[in-house]
Amino acid sequence: MAPALSMDSINSWDVISFAVDKGHGVKGLAELGLETLPKQYIQPIEEQITYSTVVNDDSIPVIDLSNWNDPKVAEQICNAAEKWGFFQIVNHGIPIEILENVKEATRGFFQLPAEEKNKHSKDHSPSNNVRYGTSFTPKAEKALEWKDFLSLFYVSDDEAAALWPSACRNEALDFMKSSKLVIRRLLEALMKGLNVKEIDETKESLLMGSKRINMNYYPKCPEPELTVGVGRHSDVSTLTILLQDDIGGLYVKKLDRDAWVHVPPIDGAIVINVGDALQILSNGRYKSIEHRVIANGRRNRISVPIFVNPRPNDIIGPLPEVIERGEKPIYKQVLYSDYVKHFFRKAHDGKETVDFAKI
Ligand code: OGA
Ligand code: NI
């Protein structure tokens, strides 16, 4: 390991150029053996995660899907989406081997030399659909997040074969494909709860018309309490399907309270959360909840979310079936790609993105 650098040498040296521009990421910083956190990563005090707001006596529901046809299962899914916006599923039918393989492939991708990963950065990637990066949106952030990522927008198998990094392409595609059925069933249950009887072609596009898979790498961090892995945000998806390893660190905000609960890793389970698009389509019935990830001082962590989204050209707004029952719409119709652009133009800022669609 490289010798530890002193604070003075870190602060006079161009951290941003090293981590962001040259593609070393926070993984590169971590491997320098820093003893202190570079100042660019120090979050304002109100964003640092303090244990005083963490509650241990409550947790998000864990739903067993082995009995799909039992109406109680659909009820549990709708309840969890209304009260928590987050739940875990077990016995979901996605083979454990596919989950293990995609975790291993994620580690494999981040182990590649920086020059190799950086071929997929914003400045070098031949396509916007493939993006390696660090933090969230470094140019718009006052303080950076302790995370590297690879983000892959799915268009077709052919495009994936041509553009996605070979270190993780097949494993990412396998995970996406094998999660299709469970995603459809979850959405069917959630739609029934809104009085939507059938997912026709239009609804299929709105609910699951496009997909993005991210591979997140959170290296071991010096002074983890001063920074975050991911800052407070809600996802812009309809649903997010998240695979995490056994390290932990994801925290979810309780509905309308300043209290956070940990999402404990459960072997073989998948975390599901409602995103802003589904909150808007359901006119606020299903909740897209704020969540964040702490940095870890002892171990590297990975996670692999699949964001199930509307198509970029879809117009999203409260579904007619919801409004027909006499509810007053609280969101207007917005072009989904405008919504997503708004999200990526700013740093993570909790639940503020959804104001963009408020009437
Ligand atoms: C995200 C996210 C959580 C995690 O990528 O949007 O919230 O546990 N990730 O990595
Ligand atoms: Ni998220």
Tab-separated table of N, CA and C in Angstrom, residues 261-352:
chain	number	residue	atom	x	y	z
A	261	VAL	N	-34.394	4.558	9.532
A	261	VAL	CA	-34.221	3.150	9.893
A	261	VAL	C	-33.225	2.493	8.938
A	262	HIS	N	-32.465	1.576	9.483
A	262	HIS	CA	-31.472	0.856	8.687
A	262	HIS	C	-32.151	-0.239	7.872
A	263	VAL	N	-31.638	-0.507	6.685
A	263	VAL	CA	-32.134	-1.626	5.881
A	263	VAL	C	-31.123	-2.761	6.031
A	264	PRO	N	-31.392	-3.705	6.918
A	264	PRO	CA	-30.386	-4.730	7.201
A	264	PRO	C	-30.221	-5.670	6.015
A	265	PRO	N	-28.968	-5.993	5.657
A	265	PRO	CA	-28.782	-6.959	4.580
A	265	PRO	C	-29.372	-8.310	4.993
A	266	ILE	N	-30.155	-8.919	4.110
A	266	ILE	CA	-30.706	-10.260	4.349
A	266	ILE	C	-30.238	-11.104	3.160
A	267	ASP	N	-29.614	-12.207	3.473
A	267	ASP	CA	-29.086	-13.076	2.429
A	267	ASP	C	-30.171	-13.444	1.416
A	268	GLY	N	-29.942	-13.177	0.145
A	268	GLY	CA	-30.880	-13.583	-0.903
A	268	GLY	C	-32.057	-12.640	-1.100
A	269	ALA	N	-32.196	-11.634	-0.228
A	269	ALA	CA	-33.336	-10.709	-0.360
A	269	ALA	C	-33.015	-9.577	-1.330
A	270	ILE	N	-34.070	-8.933	-1.808
A	270	ILE	CA	-33.922	-7.763	-2.666
A	270	ILE	C	-34.722	-6.629	-2.028
A	271	VAL	N	-34.154	-5.439	-2.063
A	271	VAL	CA	-34.846	-4.261	-1.530
A	271	VAL	C	-35.644	-3.623	-2.676
A	272	ILE	N	-36.893	-3.274	-2.383
A	272	ILE	CA	-37.741	-2.625	-3.387
A	272	ILE	C	-38.134	-1.258	-2.853
A	273	ASN	N	-38.039	-0.234	-3.698
A	273	ASN	CA	-38.611	1.042	-3.267
A	273	ASN	C	-39.373	1.741	-4.379
A	274	VAL	N	-40.368	2.494	-3.927
A	274	VAL	CA	-41.178	3.301	-4.834
A	274	VAL	C	-40.357	4.529	-5.212
A	275	GLY	N	-40.391	4.906	-6.487
A	275	GLY	CA	-39.693	6.120	-6.921
A	275	GLY	C	-40.690	7.240	-7.209
A	276	ASP	N	-40.146	8.414	-7.517
A	276	ASP	CA	-40.988	9.595	-7.744
A	276	ASP	C	-42.033	9.369	-8.830
A	277	ALA	N	-41.673	8.661	-9.906
A	277	ALA	CA	-42.632	8.498	-11.011
A	277	ALA	C	-43.884	7.775	-10.521
A	278	LEU	N	-43.714	6.772	-9.670
A	278	LEU	CA	-44.890	6.049	-9.157
A	278	LEU	C	-45.645	6.883	-8.123
A	279	GLN	N	-44.920	7.683	-7.365
A	279	GLN	CA	-45.605	8.595	-6.440
A	279	GLN	C	-46.508	9.541	-7.246
A	280	ILE	N	-46.004	10.040	-8.344
A	280	ILE	CA	-46.774	10.975	-9.185
A	280	ILE	C	-47.949	10.241	-9.854
A	281	LEU	N	-47.685	9.073	-10.459
A	281	LEU	CA	-48.750	8.314	-11.143
A	281	LEU	C	-49.866	7.941	-10.166
A	282	SER	N	-49.502	7.657	-8.912
A	282	SER	CA	-50.507	7.243	-7.930
A	282	SER	C	-51.089	8.455	-7.190
A	283	ASN	N	-50.758	9.648	-7.629
A	283	ASN	CA	-51.234	10.897	-7.003
A	283	ASN	C	-50.900	10.943	-5.509
A	284	GLY	N	-49.706	10.438	-5.181
A	284	GLY	CA	-49.226	10.567	-3.809
A	284	GLY	C	-49.586	9.406	-2.891
A	285	ARG	N	-50.332	8.439	-3.415
A	285	ARG	CA	-50.721	7.306	-2.566
A	285	ARG	C	-49.502	6.449	-2.201
A	286	TYR	N	-48.698	6.085	-3.190
A	286	TYR	CA	-47.472	5.335	-2.925
A	286	TYR	C	-46.330	6.333	-2.735
A	287	LYS	N	-45.471	6.072	-1.742
A	287	LYS	CA	-44.512	7.083	-1.317
A	287	LYS	C	-43.089	6.795	-1.796
A	288	SER	N	-42.534	7.786	-2.450
A	288	SER	CA	-41.130	7.729	-2.846
A	288	SER	C	-40.330	8.363	-1.711
A	289	ILE	N	-39.677	7.525	-0.943
A	289	ILE	CA	-39.124	7.952	0.342
A	289	ILE	C	-37.642	8.308	0.239
A	290	GLU	N	-37.268	9.311	1.034
A	290	GLU	CA	-35.861	9.710	1.090
A	290	GLU	C	-35.014	8.583	1.679
A	291	HIS	N	-33.850	8.414	1.120
A	291	HIS	CA	-32.912	7.436	1.678
A	291	HIS	C	-31.486	7.919	1.457
A	292	ARG	N	-30.553	7.314	2.153
A	292	ARG	CA	-29.153	7.697	2.052
A	292	ARG	C	-28.263	6.553	2.516
A	293	VAL	N	-26.988	6.666	2.169
A	293	VAL	CA	-26.052	5.592	2.517
A	293	VAL	C	-24.892	6.201	3.288
A	294	ILE	N	-24.550	5.608	4.420
A	294	ILE	CA	-23.397	6.106	5.170
A	294	ILE	C	-22.115	5.550	4.556
A	295	ALA	N	-21.031	6.255	4.785
A	295	ALA	CA	-19.728	5.743	4.381
A	295	ALA	C	-19.252	4.804	5.484
A	296	ASN	N	-18.420	3.853	5.101
A	296	ASN	CA	-17.995	2.819	6.046
A	296	ASN	C	-16.480	2.900	6.273
A	297	GLY	N	-16.074	2.918	7.527
A	297	GLY	CA	-14.655	3.075	7.852
A	297	GLY	C	-13.860	1.785	7.795
A	298	ARG	N	-14.563	0.664	7.674
A	298	ARG	CA	-13.850	-0.617	7.775
A	298	ARG	C	-13.844	-1.440	6.505
A	299	ARG	N	-14.946	-1.352	5.736
A	299	ARG	CA	-15.034	-2.273	4.597
A	299	ARG	C	-15.583	-1.606	3.344
A	300	ASN	N	-15.256	-2.179	2.201
A	300	ASN	CA	-15.816	-1.722	0.931
A	300	ASN	C	-17.219	-2.303	0.800
A	301	ARG	N	-18.116	-1.529	0.206
A	301	ARG	CA	-19.490	-2.033	0.011
A	301	ARG	C	-19.860	-1.873	-1.456
A	302	ILE	N	-20.700	-2.805	-1.952
A	302	ILE	CA	-21.259	-2.615	-3.294
A	302	ILE	C	-22.778	-2.760	-3.238
A	303	SER	N	-23.430	-2.147	-4.230
A	303	SER	CA	-24.867	-2.370	-4.406
A	303	SER	C	-25.175	-2.275	-5.894
A	304	VAL	N	-26.265	-2.929	-6.286
A	304	VAL	CA	-26.645	-2.946	-7.708
A	304	VAL	C	-28.139	-2.651	-7.841
A	305	PRO	N	-28.506	-1.372	-8.017
A	305	PRO	CA	-29.921	-1.065	-8.232
A	305	PRO	C	-30.319	-1.147	-9.705
A	306	ILE	N	-31.540	-1.642	-9.928
A	306	ILE	CA	-32.151	-1.529	-11.264
A	306	ILE	C	-33.268	-0.497	-11.118
A	307	PHE	N	-33.183	0.554	-11.905
A	307	PHE	CA	-34.226	1.576	-11.876
A	307	PHE	C	-35.203	1.277	-13.006
A	308	VAL	N	-36.435	0.964	-12.634
A	308	VAL	CA	-37.483	0.674	-13.614
A	308	VAL	C	-38.221	1.996	-13.821
A	309	ASN	N	-38.232	2.471	-15.040
A	309	ASN	CA	-38.667	3.850	-15.311
A	309	ASN	C	-39.704	3.923	-16.417
A	310	PRO	N	-40.416	5.074	-16.534
A	310	PRO	CA	-41.166	5.350	-17.761
A	310	PRO	C	-40.177	5.530	-18.924
A	311	ARG	N	-40.674	5.600	-20.157
A	311	ARG	CA	-39.777	5.960	-21.262
A	311	ARG	C	-39.515	7.462	-21.190
A	312	PRO	N	-38.343	7.898	-21.679
A	312	PRO	CA	-38.028	9.333	-21.600
A	312	PRO	C	-39.109	10.229	-22.228
A	313	ASN	N	-39.752	9.765	-23.292
A	313	ASN	CA	-40.758	10.606	-23.957
A	313	ASN	C	-42.160	10.471	-23.396
A	314	ASP	N	-42.334	9.679	-22.351
A	314	ASP	CA	-43.662	9.566	-21.742
A	314	ASP	C	-44.012	10.833	-20.963
A	315	ILE	N	-45.300	11.129	-20.950
A	315	ILE	CA	-45.805	12.203	-20.084
A	315	ILE	C	-46.351	11.527	-18.831
A	316	ILE	N	-45.842	11.909	-17.683
A	316	ILE	CA	-46.358	11.298	-16.452
A	316	ILE	C	-47.196	12.305	-15.651
A	317	GLY	N	-48.227	11.774	-15.026
A	317	GLY	CA	-49.121	12.570	-14.183
A	317	GLY	C	-50.029	11.579	-13.480
A	318	PRO	N	-50.885	12.035	-12.560
A	318	PRO	CA	-51.776	11.096	-11.869
A	318	PRO	C	-52.604	10.290	-12.876
A	319	LEU	N	-52.696	8.981	-12.660
A	319	LEU	CA	-53.410	8.102	-13.595
A	319	LEU	C	-54.905	8.426	-13.611
A	320	PRO	N	-55.560	8.325	-14.783
A	320	PRO	CA	-56.990	8.627	-14.867
A	320	PRO	C	-57.828	7.820	-13.866
A	321	GLU	N	-57.462	6.547	-13.654
A	321	GLU	CA	-58.229	5.696	-12.738
A	321	GLU	C	-58.229	6.253	-11.317
A	322	VAL	N	-57.169	6.958	-10.960
A	322	VAL	CA	-57.051	7.500	-9.608
A	322	VAL	C	-57.896	8.775	-9.499
A	323	ILE	N	-57.817	9.581	-10.538
A	323	ILE	CA	-58.518	10.874	-10.538
A	323	ILE	C	-60.026	10.691	-10.710
A	324	GLU	N	-60.392	9.665	-11.501
A	324	GLU	CA	-61.819	9.414	-11.748
A	324	GLU	C	-62.608	9.175	-10.470
A	325	ARG	N	-61.901	8.705	-9.456
A	325	ARG	CA	-62.612	8.431	-8.205
A	325	ARG	C	-62.850	9.690	-7.384
A	326	GLY	N	-62.510	10.827	-7.973
A	326	GLY	CA	-62.839	12.082	-7.316
A	326	GLY	C	-61.677	12.731	-6.573
A	327	GLU	N	-60.492	12.097	-6.653
A	327	GLU	CA	-59.342	12.725	-5.991
A	327	GLU	C	-58.901	13.961	-6.752
A	328	LYS	N	-58.452	14.955	-6.017
A	328	LYS	CA	-57.932	16.152	-6.656
A	328	LYS	C	-56.474	15.873	-7.045
A	329	PRO	N	-56.105	16.103	-8.305
A	329	PRO	CA	-54.697	15.839	-8.663
A	329	PRO	C	-53.749	16.783	-7.931
A	330	ILE	N	-52.675	16.228	-7.377
A	330	ILE	CA	-51.690	17.105	-6.730
A	330	ILE	C	-50.441	17.281	-7.603
A	331	TYR	N	-50.407	16.524	-8.695
A	331	TYR	CA	-49.285	16.685	-9.630
A	331	TYR	C	-49.810	17.013	-11.016
A	332	LYS	N	-48.980	17.741	-11.778
A	332	LYS	CA	-49.370	18.032	-13.157
A	332	LYS	C	-48.727	17.010	-14.099
A	333	GLN	N	-49.027	17.135	-15.381
A	333	GLN	CA	-48.440	16.255	-16.382
A	333	GLN	C	-47.053	16.799	-16.742
A	334	VAL	N	-46.041	15.956	-16.630
A	334	VAL	CA	-44.693	16.413	-17.016
A	334	VAL	C	-44.030	15.386	-17.939
A	335	LEU	N	-43.176	15.906	-18.806
A	335	LEU	CA	-42.415	15.020	-19.687
A	335	LEU	C	-41.352	14.335	-18.823
A	336	TYR	N	-41.305	13.010	-18.868
A	336	TYR	CA	-40.413	12.296	-17.950
A	336	TYR	C	-38.951	12.713	-18.131
A	337	SER	N	-38.515	12.920	-19.372
A	337	SER	CA	-37.100	13.291	-19.566
A	337	SER	C	-36.799	14.667	-18.953
A	338	ASP	N	-37.790	15.567	-18.923
A	338	ASP	CA	-37.574	16.871	-18.256
A	338	ASP	C	-37.404	16.656	-16.753
A	339	TYR	N	-38.212	15.742	-16.215
A	339	TYR	CA	-38.152	15.448	-14.782
A	339	TYR	C	-36.758	14.916	-14.410
A	340	VAL	N	-36.284	13.977	-15.225
A	340	VAL	CA	-34.983	13.352	-14.951
A	340	VAL	C	-33.854	14.372	-15.097
A	341	LYS	N	-33.957	15.238	-16.105
A	341	LYS	CA	-32.930	16.288	-16.288
A	341	LYS	C	-32.870	17.178	-15.056
A	342	HIS	N	-34.049	17.520	-14.550
A	342	HIS	CA	-34.106	18.369	-13.356
A	342	HIS	C	-33.375	17.700	-12.181
A	343	PHE	N	-33.565	16.390	-12.040
A	343	PHE	CA	-32.918	15.621	-10.961
A	343	PHE	C	-31.391	15.682	-11.093
A	344	PHE	N	-30.901	15.500	-12.301
A	344	PHE	CA	-29.450	15.410	-12.497
A	344	PHE	C	-28.750	16.771	-12.565
A	345	ARG	N	-29.539	17.855	-12.657
A	345	ARG	CA	-28.938	19.192	-12.715
A	345	ARG	C	-28.469	19.672	-11.344
A	346	LYS	N	-28.944	19.058	-10.289
A	346	LYS	CA	-28.631	19.556	-8.948
A	346	LYS	C	-28.047	18.440	-8.081
A	347	ALA	N	-27.457	18.844	-6.954
A	347	ALA	CA	-26.938	17.842	-6.018
A	347	ALA	C	-28.124	17.133	-5.366
A	348	HIS	N	-27.861	16.010	-4.719
A	348	HIS	CA	-28.918	15.331	-3.966
A	348	HIS	C	-29.478	16.288	-2.910
A	349	ASP	N	-30.779	16.435	-2.871
A	349	ASP	CA	-31.382	17.398	-1.947
A	349	ASP	C	-32.689	16.872	-1.383
A	350	GLY	N	-32.686	15.621	-0.988
A	350	GLY	CA	-33.867	15.061	-0.332
A	350	GLY	C	-35.026	14.921	-1.305
A	351	LYS	N	-36.169	15.455	-0.907
A	351	LYS	CA	-37.396	15.223	-1.673
A	351	LYS	C	-37.727	16.400	-2.604
A	352	GLU	N	-36.748	17.270	-2.852
A	352	GLU	CA	-37.109	18.500	-3.578
A	352	GLU	C	-37.433	18.274	-5.042
